[in-house]
PDB file of C-alpha atoms in Angstrom:
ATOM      1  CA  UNK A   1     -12.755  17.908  12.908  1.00  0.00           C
ATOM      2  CA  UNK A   2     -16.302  17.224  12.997  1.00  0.00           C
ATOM      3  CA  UNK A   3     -18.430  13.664  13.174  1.00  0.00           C
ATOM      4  CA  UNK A   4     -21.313  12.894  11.364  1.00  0.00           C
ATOM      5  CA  UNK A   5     -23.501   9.870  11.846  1.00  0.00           C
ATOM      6  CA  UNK A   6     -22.770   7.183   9.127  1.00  0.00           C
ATOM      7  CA  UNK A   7     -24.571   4.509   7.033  1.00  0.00           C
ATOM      8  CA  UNK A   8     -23.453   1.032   7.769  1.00  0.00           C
ATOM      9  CA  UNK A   9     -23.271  -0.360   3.884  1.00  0.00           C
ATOM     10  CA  UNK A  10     -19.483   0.287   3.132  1.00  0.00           C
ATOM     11  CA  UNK A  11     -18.805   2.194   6.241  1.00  0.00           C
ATOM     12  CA  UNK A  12     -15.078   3.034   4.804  1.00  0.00           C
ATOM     13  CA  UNK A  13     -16.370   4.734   1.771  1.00  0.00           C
ATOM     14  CA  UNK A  14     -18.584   6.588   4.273  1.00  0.00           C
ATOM     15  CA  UNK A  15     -15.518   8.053   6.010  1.00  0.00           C
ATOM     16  CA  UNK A  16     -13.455   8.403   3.871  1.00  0.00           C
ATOM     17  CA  UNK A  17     -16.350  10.899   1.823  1.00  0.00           C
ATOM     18  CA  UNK A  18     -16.907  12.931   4.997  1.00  0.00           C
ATOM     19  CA  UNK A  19     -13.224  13.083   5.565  1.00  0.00           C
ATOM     20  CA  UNK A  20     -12.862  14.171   1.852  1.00  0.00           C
ATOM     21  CA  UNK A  21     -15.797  16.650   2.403  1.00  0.00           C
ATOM     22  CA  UNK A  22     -14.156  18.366   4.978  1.00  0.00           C
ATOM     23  CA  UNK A  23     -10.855  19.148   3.015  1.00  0.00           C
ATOM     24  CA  UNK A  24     -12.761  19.843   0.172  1.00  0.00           C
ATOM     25  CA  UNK A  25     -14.595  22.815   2.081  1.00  0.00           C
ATOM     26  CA  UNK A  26     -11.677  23.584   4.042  1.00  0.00           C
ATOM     27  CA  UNK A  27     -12.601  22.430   7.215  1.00  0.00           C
ATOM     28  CA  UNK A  28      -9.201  20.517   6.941  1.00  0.00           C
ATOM     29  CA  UNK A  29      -6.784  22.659   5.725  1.00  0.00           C
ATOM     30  CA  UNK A  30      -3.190  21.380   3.522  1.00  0.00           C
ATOM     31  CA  UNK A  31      -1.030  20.336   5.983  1.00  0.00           C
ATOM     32  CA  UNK A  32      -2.955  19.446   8.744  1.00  0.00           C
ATOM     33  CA  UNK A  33      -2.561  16.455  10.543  1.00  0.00           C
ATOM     34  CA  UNK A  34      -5.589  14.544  11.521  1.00  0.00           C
ATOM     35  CA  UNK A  35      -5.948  12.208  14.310  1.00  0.00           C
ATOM     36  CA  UNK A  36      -3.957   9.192  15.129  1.00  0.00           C
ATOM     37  CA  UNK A  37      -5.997   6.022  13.814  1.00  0.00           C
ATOM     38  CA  UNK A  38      -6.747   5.116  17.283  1.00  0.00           C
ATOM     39  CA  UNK A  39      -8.612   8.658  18.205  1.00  0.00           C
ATOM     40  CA  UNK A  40     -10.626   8.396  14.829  1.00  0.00           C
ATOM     41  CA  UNK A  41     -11.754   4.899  15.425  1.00  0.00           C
ATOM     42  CA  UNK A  42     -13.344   6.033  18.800  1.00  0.00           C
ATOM     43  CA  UNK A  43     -15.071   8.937  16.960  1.00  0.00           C
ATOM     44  CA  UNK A  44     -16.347   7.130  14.158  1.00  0.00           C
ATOM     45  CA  UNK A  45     -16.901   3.897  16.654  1.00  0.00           C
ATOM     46  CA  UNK A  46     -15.838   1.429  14.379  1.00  0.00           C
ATOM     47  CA  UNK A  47     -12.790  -1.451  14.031  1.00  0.00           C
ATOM     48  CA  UNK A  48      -9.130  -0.280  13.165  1.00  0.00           C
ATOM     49  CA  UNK A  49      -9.164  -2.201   9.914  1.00  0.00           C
ATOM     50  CA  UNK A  50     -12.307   0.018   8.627  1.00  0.00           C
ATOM     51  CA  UNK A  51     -10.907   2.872   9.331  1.00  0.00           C
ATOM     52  CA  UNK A  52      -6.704   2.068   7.560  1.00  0.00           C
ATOM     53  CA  UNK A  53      -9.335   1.093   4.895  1.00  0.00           C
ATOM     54  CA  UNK A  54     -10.695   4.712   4.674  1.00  0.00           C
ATOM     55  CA  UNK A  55      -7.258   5.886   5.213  1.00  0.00           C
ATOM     56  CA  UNK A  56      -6.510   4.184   2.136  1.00  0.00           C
ATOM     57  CA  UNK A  57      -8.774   5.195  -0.243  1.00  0.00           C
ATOM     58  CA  UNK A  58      -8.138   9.169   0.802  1.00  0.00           C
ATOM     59  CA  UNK A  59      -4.499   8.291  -0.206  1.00  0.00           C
ATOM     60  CA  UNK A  60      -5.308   6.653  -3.347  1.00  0.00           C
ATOM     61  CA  UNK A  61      -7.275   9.927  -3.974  1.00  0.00           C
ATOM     62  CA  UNK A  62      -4.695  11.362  -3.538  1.00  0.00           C
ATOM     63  CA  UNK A  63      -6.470  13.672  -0.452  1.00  0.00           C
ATOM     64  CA  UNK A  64      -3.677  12.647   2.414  1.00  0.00           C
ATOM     65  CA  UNK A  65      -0.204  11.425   2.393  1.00  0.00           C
ATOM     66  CA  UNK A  66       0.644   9.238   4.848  1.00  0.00           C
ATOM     67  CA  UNK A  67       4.257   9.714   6.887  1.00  0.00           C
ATOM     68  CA  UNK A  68       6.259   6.741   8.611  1.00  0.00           C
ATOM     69  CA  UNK A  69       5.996   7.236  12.070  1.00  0.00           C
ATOM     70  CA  UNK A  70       4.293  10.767  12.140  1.00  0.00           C
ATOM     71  CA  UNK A  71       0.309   9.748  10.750  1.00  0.00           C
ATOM     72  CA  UNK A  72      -1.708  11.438   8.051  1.00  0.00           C
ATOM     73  CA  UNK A  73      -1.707  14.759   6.366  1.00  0.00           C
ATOM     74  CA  UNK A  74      -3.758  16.776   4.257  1.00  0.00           C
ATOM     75  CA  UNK A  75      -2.340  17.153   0.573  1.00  0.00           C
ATOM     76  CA  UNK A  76      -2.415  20.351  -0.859  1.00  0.00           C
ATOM     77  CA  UNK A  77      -3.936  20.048  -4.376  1.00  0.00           C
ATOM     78  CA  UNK A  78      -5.797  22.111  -7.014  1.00  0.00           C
ATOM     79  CA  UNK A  79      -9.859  21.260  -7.240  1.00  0.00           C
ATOM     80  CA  UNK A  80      -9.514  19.213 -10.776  1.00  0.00           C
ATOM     81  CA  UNK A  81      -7.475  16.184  -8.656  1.00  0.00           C
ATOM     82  CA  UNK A  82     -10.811  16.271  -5.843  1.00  0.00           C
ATOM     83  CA  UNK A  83     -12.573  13.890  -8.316  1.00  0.00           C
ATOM     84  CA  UNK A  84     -12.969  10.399  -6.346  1.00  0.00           C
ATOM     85  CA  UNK A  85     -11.963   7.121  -8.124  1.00  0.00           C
ATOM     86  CA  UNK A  86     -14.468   4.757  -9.099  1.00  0.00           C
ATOM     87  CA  UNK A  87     -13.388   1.546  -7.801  1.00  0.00           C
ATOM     88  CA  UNK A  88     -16.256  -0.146  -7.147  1.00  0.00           C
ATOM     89  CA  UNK A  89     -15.350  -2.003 -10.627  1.00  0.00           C
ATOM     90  CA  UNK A  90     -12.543  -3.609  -8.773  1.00  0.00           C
ATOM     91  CA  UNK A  91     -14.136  -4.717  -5.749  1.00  0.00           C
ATOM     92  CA  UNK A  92     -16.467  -7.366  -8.097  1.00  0.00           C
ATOM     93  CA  UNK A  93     -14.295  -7.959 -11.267  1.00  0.00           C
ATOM     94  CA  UNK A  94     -11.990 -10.702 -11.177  1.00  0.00           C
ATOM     95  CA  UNK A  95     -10.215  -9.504 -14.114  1.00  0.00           C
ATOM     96  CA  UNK A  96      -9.836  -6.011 -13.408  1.00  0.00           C
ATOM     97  CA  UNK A  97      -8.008  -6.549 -10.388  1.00  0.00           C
ATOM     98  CA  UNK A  98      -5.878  -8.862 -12.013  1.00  0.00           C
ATOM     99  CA  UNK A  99      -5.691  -5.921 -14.383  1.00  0.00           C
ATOM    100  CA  UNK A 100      -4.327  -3.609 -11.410  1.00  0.00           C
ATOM    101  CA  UNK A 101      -1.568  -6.149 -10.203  1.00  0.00           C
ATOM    102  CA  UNK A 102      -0.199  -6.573 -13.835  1.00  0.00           C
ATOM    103  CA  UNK A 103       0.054  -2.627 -13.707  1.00  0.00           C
ATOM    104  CA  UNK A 104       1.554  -2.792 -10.301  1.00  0.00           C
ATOM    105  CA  UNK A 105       4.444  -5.609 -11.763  1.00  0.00           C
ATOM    106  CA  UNK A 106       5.440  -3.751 -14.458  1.00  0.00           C
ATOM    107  CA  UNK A 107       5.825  -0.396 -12.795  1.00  0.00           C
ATOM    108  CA  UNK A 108       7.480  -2.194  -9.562  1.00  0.00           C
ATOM    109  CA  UNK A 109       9.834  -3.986 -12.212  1.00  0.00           C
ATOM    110  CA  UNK A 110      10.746  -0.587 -14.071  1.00  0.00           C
ATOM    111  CA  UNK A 111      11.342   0.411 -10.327  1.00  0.00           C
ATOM    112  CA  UNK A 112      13.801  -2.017  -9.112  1.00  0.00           C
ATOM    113  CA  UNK A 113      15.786  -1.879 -12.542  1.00  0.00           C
ATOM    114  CA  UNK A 114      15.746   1.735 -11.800  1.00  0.00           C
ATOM    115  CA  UNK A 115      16.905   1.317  -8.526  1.00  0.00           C
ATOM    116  CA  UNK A 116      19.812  -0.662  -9.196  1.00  0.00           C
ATOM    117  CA  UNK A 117      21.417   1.590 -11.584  1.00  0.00           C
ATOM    118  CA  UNK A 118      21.029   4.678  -9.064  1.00  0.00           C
ATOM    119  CA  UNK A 119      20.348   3.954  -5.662  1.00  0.00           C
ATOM    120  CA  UNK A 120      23.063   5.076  -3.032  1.00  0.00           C
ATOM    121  CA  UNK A 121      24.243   3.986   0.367  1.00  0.00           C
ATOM    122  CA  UNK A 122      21.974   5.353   2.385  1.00  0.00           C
ATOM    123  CA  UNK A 123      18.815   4.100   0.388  1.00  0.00           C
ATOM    124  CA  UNK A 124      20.964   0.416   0.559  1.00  0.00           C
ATOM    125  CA  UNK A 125      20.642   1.027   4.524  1.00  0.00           C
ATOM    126  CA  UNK A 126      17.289   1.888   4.340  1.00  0.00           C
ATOM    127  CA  UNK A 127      16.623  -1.408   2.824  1.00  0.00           C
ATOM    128  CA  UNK A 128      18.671  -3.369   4.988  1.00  0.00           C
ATOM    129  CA  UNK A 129      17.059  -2.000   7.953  1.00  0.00           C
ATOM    130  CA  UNK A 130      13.869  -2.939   6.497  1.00  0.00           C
ATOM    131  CA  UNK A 131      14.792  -6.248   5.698  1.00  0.00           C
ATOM    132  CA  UNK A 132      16.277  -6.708   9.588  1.00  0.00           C
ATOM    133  CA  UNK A 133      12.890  -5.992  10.924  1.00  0.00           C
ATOM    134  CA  UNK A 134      10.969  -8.307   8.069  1.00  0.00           C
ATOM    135  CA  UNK A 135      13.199 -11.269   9.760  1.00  0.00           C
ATOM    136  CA  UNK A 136      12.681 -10.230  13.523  1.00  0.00           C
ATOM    137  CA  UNK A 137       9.021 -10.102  12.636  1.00  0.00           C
ATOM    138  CA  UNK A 138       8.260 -13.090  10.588  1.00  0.00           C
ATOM    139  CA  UNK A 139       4.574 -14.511  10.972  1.00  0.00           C
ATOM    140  CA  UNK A 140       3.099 -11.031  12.265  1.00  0.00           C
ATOM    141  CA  UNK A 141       0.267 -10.471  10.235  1.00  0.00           C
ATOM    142  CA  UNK A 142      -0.080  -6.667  10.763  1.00  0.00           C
ATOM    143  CA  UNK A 143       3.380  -5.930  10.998  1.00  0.00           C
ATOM    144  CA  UNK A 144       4.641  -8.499   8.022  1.00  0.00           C
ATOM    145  CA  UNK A 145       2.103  -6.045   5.799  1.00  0.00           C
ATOM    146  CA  UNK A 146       3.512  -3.071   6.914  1.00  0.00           C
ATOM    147  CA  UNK A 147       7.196  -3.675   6.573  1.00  0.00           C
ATOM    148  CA  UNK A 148       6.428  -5.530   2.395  1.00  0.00           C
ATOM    149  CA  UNK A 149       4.530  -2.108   2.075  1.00  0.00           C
ATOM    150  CA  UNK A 150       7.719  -0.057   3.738  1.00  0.00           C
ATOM    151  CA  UNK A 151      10.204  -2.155   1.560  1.00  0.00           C
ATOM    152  CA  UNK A 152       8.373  -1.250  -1.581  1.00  0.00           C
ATOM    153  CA  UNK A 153       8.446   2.136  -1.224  1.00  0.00           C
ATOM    154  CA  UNK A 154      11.516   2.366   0.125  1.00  0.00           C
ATOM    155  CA  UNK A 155      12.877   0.826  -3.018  1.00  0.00           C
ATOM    156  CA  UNK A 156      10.769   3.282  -5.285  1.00  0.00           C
ATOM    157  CA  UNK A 157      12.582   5.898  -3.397  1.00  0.00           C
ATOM    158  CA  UNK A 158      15.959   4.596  -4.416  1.00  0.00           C
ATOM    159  CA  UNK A 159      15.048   5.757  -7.766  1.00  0.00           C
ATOM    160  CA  UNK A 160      15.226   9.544  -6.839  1.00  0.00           C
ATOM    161  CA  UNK A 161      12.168   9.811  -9.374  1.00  0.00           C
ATOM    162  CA  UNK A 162       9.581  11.087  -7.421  1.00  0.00           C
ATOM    163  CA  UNK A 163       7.113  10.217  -9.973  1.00  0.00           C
ATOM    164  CA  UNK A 164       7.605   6.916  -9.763  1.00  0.00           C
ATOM    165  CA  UNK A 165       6.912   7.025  -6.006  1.00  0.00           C
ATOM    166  CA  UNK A 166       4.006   8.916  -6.055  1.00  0.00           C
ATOM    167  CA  UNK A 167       2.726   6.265  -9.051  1.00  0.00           C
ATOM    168  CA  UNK A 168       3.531   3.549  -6.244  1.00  0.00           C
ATOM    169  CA  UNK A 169       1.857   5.241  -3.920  1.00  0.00           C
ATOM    170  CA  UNK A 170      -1.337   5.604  -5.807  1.00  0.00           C
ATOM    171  CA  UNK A 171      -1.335   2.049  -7.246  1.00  0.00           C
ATOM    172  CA  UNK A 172      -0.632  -0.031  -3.961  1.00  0.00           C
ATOM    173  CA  UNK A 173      -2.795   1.981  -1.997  1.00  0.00           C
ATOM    174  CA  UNK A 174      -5.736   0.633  -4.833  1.00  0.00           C
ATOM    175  CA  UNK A 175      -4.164  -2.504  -4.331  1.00  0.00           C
ATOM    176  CA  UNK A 176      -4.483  -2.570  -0.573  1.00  0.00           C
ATOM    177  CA  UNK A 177      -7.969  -1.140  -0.748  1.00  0.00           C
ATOM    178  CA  UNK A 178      -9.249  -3.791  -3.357  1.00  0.00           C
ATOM    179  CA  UNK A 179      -7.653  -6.664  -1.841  1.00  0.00           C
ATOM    180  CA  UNK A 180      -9.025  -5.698   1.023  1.00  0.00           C
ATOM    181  CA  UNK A 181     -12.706  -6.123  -0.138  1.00  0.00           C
ATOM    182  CA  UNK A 182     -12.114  -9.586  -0.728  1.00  0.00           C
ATOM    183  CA  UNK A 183     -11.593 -10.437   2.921  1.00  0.00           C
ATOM    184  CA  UNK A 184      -8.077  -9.966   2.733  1.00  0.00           C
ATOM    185  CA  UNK A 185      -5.056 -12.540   1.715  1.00  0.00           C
ATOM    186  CA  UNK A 186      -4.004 -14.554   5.159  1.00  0.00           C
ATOM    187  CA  UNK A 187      -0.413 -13.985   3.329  1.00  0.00           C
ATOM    188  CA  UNK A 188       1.299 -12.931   6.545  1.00  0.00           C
ATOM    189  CA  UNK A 189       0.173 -15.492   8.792  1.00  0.00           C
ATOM    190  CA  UNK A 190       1.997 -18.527   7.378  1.00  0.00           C
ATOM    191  CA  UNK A 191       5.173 -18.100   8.783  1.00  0.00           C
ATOM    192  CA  UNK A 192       6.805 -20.034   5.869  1.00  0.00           C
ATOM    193  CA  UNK A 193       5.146 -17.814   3.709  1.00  0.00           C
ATOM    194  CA  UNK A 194       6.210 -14.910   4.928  1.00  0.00           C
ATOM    195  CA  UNK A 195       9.886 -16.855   4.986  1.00  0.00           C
ATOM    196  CA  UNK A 196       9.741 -16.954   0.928  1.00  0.00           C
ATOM    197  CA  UNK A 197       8.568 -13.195   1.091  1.00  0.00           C
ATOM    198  CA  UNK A 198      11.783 -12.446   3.199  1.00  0.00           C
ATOM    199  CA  UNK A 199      13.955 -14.244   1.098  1.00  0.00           C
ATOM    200  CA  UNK A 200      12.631 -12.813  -2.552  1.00  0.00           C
ATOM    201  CA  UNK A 201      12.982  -9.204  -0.900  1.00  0.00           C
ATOM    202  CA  UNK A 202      16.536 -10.323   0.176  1.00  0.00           C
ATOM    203  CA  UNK A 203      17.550 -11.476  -3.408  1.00  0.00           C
ATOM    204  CA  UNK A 204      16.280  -7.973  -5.043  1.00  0.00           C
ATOM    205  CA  UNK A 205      18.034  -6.334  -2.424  1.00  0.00           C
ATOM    206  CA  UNK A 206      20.995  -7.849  -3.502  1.00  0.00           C
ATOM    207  CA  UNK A 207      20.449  -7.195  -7.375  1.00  0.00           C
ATOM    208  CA  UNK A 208      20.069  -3.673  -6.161  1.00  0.00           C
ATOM    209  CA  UNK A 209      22.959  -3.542  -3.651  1.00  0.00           C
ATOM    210  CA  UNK A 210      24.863  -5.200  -6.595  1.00  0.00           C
ATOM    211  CA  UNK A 211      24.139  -2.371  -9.362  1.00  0.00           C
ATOM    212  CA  UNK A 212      22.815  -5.346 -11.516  1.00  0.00           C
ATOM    213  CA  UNK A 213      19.489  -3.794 -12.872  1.00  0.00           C
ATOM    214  CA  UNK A 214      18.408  -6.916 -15.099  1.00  0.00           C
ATOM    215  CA  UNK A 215      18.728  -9.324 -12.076  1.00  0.00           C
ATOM    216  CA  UNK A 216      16.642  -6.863  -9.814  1.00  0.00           C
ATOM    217  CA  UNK A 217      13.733  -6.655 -12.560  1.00  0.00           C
ATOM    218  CA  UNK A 218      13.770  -9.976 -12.542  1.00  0.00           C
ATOM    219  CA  UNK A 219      13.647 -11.348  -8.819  1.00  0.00           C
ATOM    220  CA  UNK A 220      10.990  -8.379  -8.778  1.00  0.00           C
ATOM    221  CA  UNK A 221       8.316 -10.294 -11.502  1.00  0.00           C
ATOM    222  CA  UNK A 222       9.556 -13.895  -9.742  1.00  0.00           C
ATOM    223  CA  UNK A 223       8.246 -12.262  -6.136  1.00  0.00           C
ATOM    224  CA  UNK A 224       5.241 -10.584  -7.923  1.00  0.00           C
ATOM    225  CA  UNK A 225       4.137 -13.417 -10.170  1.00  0.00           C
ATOM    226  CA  UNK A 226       4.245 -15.514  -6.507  1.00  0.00           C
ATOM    227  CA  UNK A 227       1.889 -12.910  -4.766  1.00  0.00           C
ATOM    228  CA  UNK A 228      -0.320 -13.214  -8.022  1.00  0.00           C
ATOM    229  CA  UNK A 229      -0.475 -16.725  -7.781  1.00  0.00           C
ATOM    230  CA  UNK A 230      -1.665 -16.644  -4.358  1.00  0.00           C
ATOM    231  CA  UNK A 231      -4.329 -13.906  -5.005  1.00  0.00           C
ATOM    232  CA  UNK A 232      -5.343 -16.757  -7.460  1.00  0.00           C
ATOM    233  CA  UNK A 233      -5.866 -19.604  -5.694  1.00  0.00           C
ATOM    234  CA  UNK A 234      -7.641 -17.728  -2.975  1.00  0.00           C
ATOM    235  CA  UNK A 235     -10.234 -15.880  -5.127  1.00  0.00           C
ATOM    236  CA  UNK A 236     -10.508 -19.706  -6.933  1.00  0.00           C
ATOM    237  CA  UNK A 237     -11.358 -20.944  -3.435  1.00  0.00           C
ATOM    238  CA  UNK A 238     -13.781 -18.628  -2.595  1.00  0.00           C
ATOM    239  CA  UNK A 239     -15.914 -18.796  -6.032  1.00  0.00           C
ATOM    240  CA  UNK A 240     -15.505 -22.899  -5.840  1.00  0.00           C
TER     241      UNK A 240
END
């Protein structure tokens, strides 16, 4: 794929436009794989956190998808969908992204009631796998993000609706991207935070594992409302 020299104001938008340019002129063709993370952070020379923030914002677009374990791939899409989300809105408005998590609760509620009523084994190991590696890793900031990300989808998944998971997939990659703009929640640092995480993913596990769909959406809004609160206190702190 080919470089071009960037800007340095909001070097992630800056990517992810060429990036977008080249699949929208088929330079990058659906179903390509582009390079690992590490390879494009050498070409564009910048830090690995710019560039998952590029990554992102192309899969909010809905321009890649994003495989566990195997990187990033161009979507295949008709030319209507190429139109790039104005989010700028978020990245300055208190209230709007408080707007975005209450959209994110009540579609990751409808997702664990979901879940509970038709998830099967296999999703149930899934989780518990998930769940194993959330406990082995506790206090890991990178990898405590990754795995609440993997659990969440995993769960969406367990609804064998694939709209829901795509809507996941749109919504907590804005998430991630505007949360991200405001330096970025330590929430995976504090090892007793991430403790409470691990135990409020445990207890909608077990509403799920126990086919009780109330009790599922409700540990889900208790372990939402908690993130929220956070988010809160730290945006407080900032403006104060």
């Amino acid at each position: 794929m080919e470089i071009t020299r960037i800007s340095p104001r909001k070097i992630y938008e800056e990517i992810a436009e060429q990036i977008k340019q080249q699949i929208v002129n088929g330079r990058l063709q659906p179903g390509q794989k582009l390079p690992s993370t590490r390879e494009l952070t050498e070409s564009y020379q910048v830090g690995r956190s710019t560039m998952r923030e590029a990554l992102s914002m192309l899969k909010a677009m809905g321009l890649i998808e994003i495989r566990q374990g195997e990187g990033c791939y161009v979507r295949g899409m008709d030319e209507r969908e190429l139109e790039v989300p104005q989010f700028e809105h978020l990245f300055t408005s208190t209230e709007a992204i408080f707007d975005l998590l209450e959209a994110r609760k009540s579609l990751e509620m409808a997702n664990a009631g979901l879940a509970a009523v038709k998830r099967d084994e296999q999703d149930l190991e899934r989780l518990e796998l998930i769940l194993a590696d959330m406990d082995s890793e506790l206090g890991t900031e990178a990898v405590g993000e990754k795995q609440d990300l993997r659990f969440h989808l995993t769960l969406a998944e367990a609804t064998h609706n694939p709209i829901m998971v795509k809507l996941l997939e749109t919504i907590s990659a804005q998430v991630e991207v505007t949360i991200r703009e405001s330096r970025r929640l330590q929430l995976y640092r504090n090892k007793s935070m991430t403790q409470r995480f691990w135990l409020e993913h445990k207890a909608i596990f077990e509403a799920i594992r126990d086919r009780d769909p109330a009790r599922a959406q409700t540990e889900m809004e208790n372990h939402l409302l908690y993130v929220e609160q956070q988010i809160r206190d730290y945006l407080k702190s900032k403006s104060g």
